[in-house]
Tab-separated table of C-alpha atoms in Angstrom:
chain	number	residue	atom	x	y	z
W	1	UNK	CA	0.000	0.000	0.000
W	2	UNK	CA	2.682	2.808	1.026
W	3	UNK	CA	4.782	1.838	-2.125
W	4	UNK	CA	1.808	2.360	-4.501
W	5	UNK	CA	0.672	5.465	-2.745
W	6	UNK	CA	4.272	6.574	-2.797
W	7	UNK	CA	4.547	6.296	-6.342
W	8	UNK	CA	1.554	7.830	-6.945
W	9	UNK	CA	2.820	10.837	-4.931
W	10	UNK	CA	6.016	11.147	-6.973
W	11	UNK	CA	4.278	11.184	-10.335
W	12	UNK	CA	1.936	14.070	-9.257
W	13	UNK	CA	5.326	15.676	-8.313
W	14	UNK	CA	6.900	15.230	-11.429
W	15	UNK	CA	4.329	16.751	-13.311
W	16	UNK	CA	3.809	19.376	-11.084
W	17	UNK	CA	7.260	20.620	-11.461
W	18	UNK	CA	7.726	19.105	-15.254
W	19	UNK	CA	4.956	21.965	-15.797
W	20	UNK	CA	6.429	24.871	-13.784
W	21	UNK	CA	10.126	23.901	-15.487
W	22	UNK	CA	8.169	24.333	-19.107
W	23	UNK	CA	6.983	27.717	-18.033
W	24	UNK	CA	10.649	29.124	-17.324
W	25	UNK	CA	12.033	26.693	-20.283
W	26	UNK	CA	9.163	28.622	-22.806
W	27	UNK	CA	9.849	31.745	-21.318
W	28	UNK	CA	13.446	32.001	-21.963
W	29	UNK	CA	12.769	30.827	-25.304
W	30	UNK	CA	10.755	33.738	-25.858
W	31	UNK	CA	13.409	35.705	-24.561
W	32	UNK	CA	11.097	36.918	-22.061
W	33	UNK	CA	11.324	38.721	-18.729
W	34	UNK	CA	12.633	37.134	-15.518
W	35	UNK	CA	9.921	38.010	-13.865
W	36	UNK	CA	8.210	37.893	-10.162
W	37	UNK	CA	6.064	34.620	-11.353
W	38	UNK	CA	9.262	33.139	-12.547
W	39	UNK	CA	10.982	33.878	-9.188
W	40	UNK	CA	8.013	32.246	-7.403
W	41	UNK	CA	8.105	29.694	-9.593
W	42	UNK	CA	11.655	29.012	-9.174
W	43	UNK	CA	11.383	28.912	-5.529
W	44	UNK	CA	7.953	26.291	-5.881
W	45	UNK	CA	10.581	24.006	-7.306
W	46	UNK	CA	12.485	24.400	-4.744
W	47	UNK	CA	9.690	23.822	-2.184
W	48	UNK	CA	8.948	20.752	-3.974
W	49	UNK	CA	12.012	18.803	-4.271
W	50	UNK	CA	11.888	19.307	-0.296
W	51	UNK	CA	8.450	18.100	0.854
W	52	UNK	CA	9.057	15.424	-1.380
W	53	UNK	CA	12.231	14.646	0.229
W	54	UNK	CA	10.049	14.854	3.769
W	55	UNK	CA	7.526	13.016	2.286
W	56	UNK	CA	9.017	9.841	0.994
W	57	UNK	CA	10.746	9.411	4.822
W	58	UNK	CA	7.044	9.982	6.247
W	59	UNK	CA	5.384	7.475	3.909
W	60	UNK	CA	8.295	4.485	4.390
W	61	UNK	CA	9.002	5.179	8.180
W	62	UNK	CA	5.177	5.759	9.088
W	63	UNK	CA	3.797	8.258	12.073
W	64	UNK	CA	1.645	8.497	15.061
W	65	UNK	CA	-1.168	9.328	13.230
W	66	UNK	CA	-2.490	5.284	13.078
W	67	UNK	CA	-5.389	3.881	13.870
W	68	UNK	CA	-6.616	2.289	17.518
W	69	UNK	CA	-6.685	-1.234	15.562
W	70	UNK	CA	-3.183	-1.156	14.937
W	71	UNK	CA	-1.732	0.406	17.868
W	72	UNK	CA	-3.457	-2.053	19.960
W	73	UNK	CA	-2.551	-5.275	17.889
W	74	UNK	CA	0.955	-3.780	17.242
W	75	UNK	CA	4.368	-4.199	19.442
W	76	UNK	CA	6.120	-1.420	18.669
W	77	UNK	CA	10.007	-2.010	18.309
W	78	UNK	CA	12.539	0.865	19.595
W	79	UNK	CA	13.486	1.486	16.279
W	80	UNK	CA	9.868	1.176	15.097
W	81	UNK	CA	9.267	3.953	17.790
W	82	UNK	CA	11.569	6.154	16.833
W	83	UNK	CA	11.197	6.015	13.016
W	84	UNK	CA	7.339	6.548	13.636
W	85	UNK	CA	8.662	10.225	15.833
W	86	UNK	CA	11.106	11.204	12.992
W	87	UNK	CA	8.243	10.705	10.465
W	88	UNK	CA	6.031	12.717	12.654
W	89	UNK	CA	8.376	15.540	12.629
W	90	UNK	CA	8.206	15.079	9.005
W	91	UNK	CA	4.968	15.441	9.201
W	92	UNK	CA	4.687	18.588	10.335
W	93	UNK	CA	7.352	19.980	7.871
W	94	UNK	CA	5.441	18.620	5.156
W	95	UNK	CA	2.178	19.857	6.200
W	96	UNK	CA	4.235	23.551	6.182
W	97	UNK	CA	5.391	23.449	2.866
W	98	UNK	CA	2.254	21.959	1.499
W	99	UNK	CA	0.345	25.350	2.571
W	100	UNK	CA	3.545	27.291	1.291
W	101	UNK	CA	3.239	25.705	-2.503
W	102	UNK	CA	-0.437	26.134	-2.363
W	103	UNK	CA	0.281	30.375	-1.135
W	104	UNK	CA	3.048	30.432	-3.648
W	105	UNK	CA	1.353	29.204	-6.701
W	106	UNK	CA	-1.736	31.853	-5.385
W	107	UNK	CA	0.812	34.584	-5.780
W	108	UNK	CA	2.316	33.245	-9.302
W	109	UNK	CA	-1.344	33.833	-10.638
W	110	UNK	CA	-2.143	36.788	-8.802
W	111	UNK	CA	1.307	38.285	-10.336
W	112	UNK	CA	-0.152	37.033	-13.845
W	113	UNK	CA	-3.210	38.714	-13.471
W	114	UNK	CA	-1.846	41.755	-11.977
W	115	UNK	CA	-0.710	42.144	-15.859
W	116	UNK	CA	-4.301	42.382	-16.792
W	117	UNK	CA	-5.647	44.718	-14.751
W	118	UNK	CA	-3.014	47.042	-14.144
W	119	UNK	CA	-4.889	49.781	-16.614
W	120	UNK	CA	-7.820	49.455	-14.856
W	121	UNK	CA	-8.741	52.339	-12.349
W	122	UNK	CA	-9.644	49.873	-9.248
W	123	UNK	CA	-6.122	47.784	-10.104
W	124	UNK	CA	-4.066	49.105	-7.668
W	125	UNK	CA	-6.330	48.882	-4.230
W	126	UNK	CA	-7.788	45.692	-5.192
W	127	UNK	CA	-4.771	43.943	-5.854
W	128	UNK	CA	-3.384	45.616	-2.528
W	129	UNK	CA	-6.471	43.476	-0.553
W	130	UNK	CA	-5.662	40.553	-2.523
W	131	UNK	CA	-2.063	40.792	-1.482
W	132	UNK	CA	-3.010	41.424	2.645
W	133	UNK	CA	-5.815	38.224	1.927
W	134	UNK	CA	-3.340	35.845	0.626
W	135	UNK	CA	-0.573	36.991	3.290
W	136	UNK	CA	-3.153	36.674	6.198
W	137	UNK	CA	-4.814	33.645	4.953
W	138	UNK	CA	-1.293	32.061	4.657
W	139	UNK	CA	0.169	32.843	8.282
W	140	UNK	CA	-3.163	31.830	9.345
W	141	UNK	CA	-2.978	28.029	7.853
W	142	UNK	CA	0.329	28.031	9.098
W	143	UNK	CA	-0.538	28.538	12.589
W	144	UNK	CA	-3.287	26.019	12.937
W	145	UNK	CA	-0.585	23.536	11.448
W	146	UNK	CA	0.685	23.415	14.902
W	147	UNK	CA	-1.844	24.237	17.487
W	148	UNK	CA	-3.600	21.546	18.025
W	149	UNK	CA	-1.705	19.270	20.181
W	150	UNK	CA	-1.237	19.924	23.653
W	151	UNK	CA	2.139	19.745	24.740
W	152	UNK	CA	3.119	20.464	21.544
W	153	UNK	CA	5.437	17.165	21.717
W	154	UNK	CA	2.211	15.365	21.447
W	155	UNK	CA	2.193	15.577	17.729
W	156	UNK	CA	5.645	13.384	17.504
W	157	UNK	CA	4.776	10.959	20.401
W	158	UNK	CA	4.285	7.149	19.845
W	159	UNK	CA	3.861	5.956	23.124
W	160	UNK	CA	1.170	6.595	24.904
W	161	UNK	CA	-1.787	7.019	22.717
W	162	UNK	CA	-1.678	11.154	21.715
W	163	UNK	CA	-4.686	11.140	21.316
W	164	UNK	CA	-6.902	12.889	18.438
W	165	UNK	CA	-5.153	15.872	17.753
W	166	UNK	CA	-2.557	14.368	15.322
W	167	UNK	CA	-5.146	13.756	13.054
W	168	UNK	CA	-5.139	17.404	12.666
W	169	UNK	CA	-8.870	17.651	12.251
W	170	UNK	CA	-8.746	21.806	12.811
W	171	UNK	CA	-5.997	21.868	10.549
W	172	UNK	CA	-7.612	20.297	7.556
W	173	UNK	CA	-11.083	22.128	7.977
W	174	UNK	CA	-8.786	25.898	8.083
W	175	UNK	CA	-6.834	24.989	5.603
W	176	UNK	CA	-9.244	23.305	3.243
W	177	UNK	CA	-11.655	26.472	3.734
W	178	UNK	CA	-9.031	29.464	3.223
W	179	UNK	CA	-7.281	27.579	0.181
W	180	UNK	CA	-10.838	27.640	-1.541
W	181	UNK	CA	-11.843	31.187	-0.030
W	182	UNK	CA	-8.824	32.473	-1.795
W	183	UNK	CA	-9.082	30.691	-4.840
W	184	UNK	CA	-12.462	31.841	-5.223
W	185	UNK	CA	-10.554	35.054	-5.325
W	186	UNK	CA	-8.815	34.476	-8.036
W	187	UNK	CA	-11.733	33.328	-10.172
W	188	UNK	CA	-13.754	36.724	-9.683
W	189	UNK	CA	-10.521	39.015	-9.942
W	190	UNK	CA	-10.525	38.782	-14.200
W	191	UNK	CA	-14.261	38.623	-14.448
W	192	UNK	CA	-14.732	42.713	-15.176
W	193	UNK	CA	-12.037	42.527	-17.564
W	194	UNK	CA	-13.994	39.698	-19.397
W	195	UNK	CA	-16.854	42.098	-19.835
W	196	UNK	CA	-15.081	45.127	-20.971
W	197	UNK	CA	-12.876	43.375	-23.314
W	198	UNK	CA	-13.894	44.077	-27.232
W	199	UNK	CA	-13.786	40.239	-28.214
W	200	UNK	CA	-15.765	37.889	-29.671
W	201	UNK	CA	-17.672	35.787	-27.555
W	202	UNK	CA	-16.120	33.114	-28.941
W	203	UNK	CA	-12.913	34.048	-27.599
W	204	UNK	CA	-14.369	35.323	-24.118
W	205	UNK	CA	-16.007	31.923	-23.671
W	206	UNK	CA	-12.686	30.518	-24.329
W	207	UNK	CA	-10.310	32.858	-22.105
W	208	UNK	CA	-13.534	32.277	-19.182
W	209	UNK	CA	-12.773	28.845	-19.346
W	210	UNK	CA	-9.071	29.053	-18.679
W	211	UNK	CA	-9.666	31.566	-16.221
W	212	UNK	CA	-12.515	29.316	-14.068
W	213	UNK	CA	-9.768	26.102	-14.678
W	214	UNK	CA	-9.354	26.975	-10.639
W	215	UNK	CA	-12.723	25.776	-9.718
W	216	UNK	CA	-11.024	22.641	-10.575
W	217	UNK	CA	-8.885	23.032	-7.328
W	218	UNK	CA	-12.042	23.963	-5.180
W	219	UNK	CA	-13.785	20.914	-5.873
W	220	UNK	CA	-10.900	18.840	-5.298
W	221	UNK	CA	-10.607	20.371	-1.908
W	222	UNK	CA	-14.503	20.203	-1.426
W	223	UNK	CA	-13.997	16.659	-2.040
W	224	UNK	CA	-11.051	15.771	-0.140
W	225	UNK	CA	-12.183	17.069	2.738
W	226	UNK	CA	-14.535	14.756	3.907
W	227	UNK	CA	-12.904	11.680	2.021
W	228	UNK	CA	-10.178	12.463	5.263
W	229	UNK	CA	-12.216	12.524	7.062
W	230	UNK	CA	-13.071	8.809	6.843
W	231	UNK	CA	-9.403	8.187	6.582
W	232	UNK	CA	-8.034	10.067	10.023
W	233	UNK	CA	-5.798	7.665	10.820
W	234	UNK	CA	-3.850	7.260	7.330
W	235	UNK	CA	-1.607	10.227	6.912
W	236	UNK	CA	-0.188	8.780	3.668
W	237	UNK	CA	-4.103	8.911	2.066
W	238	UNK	CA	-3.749	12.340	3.647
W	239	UNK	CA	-0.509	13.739	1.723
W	240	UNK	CA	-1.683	11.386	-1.689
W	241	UNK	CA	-4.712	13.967	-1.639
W	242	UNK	CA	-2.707	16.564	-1.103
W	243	UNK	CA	-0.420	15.948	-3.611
W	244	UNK	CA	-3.000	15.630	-6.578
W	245	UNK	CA	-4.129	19.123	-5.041
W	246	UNK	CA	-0.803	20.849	-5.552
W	247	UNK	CA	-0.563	19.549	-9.242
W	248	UNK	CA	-4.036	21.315	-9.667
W	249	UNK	CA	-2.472	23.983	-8.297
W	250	UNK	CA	0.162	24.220	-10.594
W	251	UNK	CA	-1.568	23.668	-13.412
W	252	UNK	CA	-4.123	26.610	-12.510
W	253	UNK	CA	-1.287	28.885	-11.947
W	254	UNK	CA	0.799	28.654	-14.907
W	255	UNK	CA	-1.509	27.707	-17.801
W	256	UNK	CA	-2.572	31.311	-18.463
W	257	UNK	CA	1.262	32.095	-18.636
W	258	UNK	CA	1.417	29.381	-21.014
W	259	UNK	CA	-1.333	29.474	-23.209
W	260	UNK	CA	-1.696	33.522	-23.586
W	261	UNK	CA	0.329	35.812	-25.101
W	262	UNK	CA	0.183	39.532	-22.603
W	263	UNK	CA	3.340	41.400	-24.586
């Protein structure tokens, strides 16, 4: 099970960054600029190598996040112990820089559509409250990464029981709701330039369609919320779902850079 679900979690990896290096690889072809999106970008790579790095240590060495079954059919070896607190750790690392890709790949659109609206009288405050929105929304996901166990060295220990709180119920539901609250966002910020536009409809129904791509990313949230929910104690089904929703992510984020031409 963890070696099909961790292969499943490296190919969503691969094409999440074999998408964002196409971006910067088309870009420099078209000799154009370096810019903020490609910086982002850049570091999202980055970001990415490393929570899969965490990742693959989490899924092999397993956590503390398991299931009342197991824990009380299971003699836990020292080593078994102590893998199971690493991968824990992991855990929470991973969690991190899953909310960071998710912020960062928010901000590589945001920057794209920033080029749209720039000539538009409301441009400048707007994008201003989508800027504070994404930068509160962000700290606040990261906080409820790590404020649900109490000690905090809960979230790490094996032995005894921790209890519920590594299941990181709280978590998800923040998380899960902000991620969609913003992306939601992002759908409505190029709607008045769809209407003012002089193009065909045939064209607005098509640059619409690329634009709404992110309600792909809501519903995948939507729906992997409560699927979690009836998998608390499986933190690799956790991360697998995850995953999936960082390559929509990516997708959403760079296939307007992609596919239109803003010179």
């Amino acid at each position: 099970m963890a070696t099909s679900s961790l292969a499943t979690i490296w190919v969503l990896y691969g094409l999440a960054v074999m998408i964002m290096v196409i971006r910067l690889l088309l870009g420099r072809l078209c000799k154009q600029k370096f810019d903020v999106g490609d910086r982002l970008t850049v570091a999202a790579i980055v970001f990415s190598i490393a929570r899969i790095a965490f990742t693959h240590v989490l899924v092999i060495w397993g956590t503390n996040n398991i299931s009342d079954e197991y824990r009380d059919t299971h003699d836990f070896s020292k080593l078994d112990i102590y893998h199971r607190e690493m991968g824990s750790k992991f855990t929470l690392v991973a969690r991190s820089l899953y909310i960071l890709l998710l912020w960062t790949q928010k901000f590589v659109l945001l920057e794209f559509y920033k080029k749209l609206v720039k000539d538009m009288p409301w441009a400048k405050p707007t994008l201003t409250c989508y800027l504070v929105t994404f930068i509160i929304t962000f700290c606040l996901s990261i906080i409820f990464t790590f404020v649900e166990c109490h000690p905090f060295s809960l979230y790490w220990v094996v032995i005894p029981d921790p209890g519920k709180c590594t299941e990181a119920i709280i978590q998800l539901f923040v998380v899960g709701i902000l991620n969609m609250s913003t992306d939601l966002l992002l759908i409505a910020l190029p709607i008045p330039i769809l209407l003012q536009v002089h193009l065909s409809i045939t064209k607005k129904v098509q640059l619409g369609f690329l634009f709404c791509v992110g309600f792909v990313i809501v519903i995948i949230t939507a729906v992997r919320i409560p699927r979690t929910l009836k998998n608390p104690g499986s933190e690799t089904f956790r991360i697998t779902w995850t995953t999936g929703e960082f390559l929509a992510a990516t997708f959403v984020a760079n296939a307007p850079t992609l596919t239109l031409d803003l010179s």
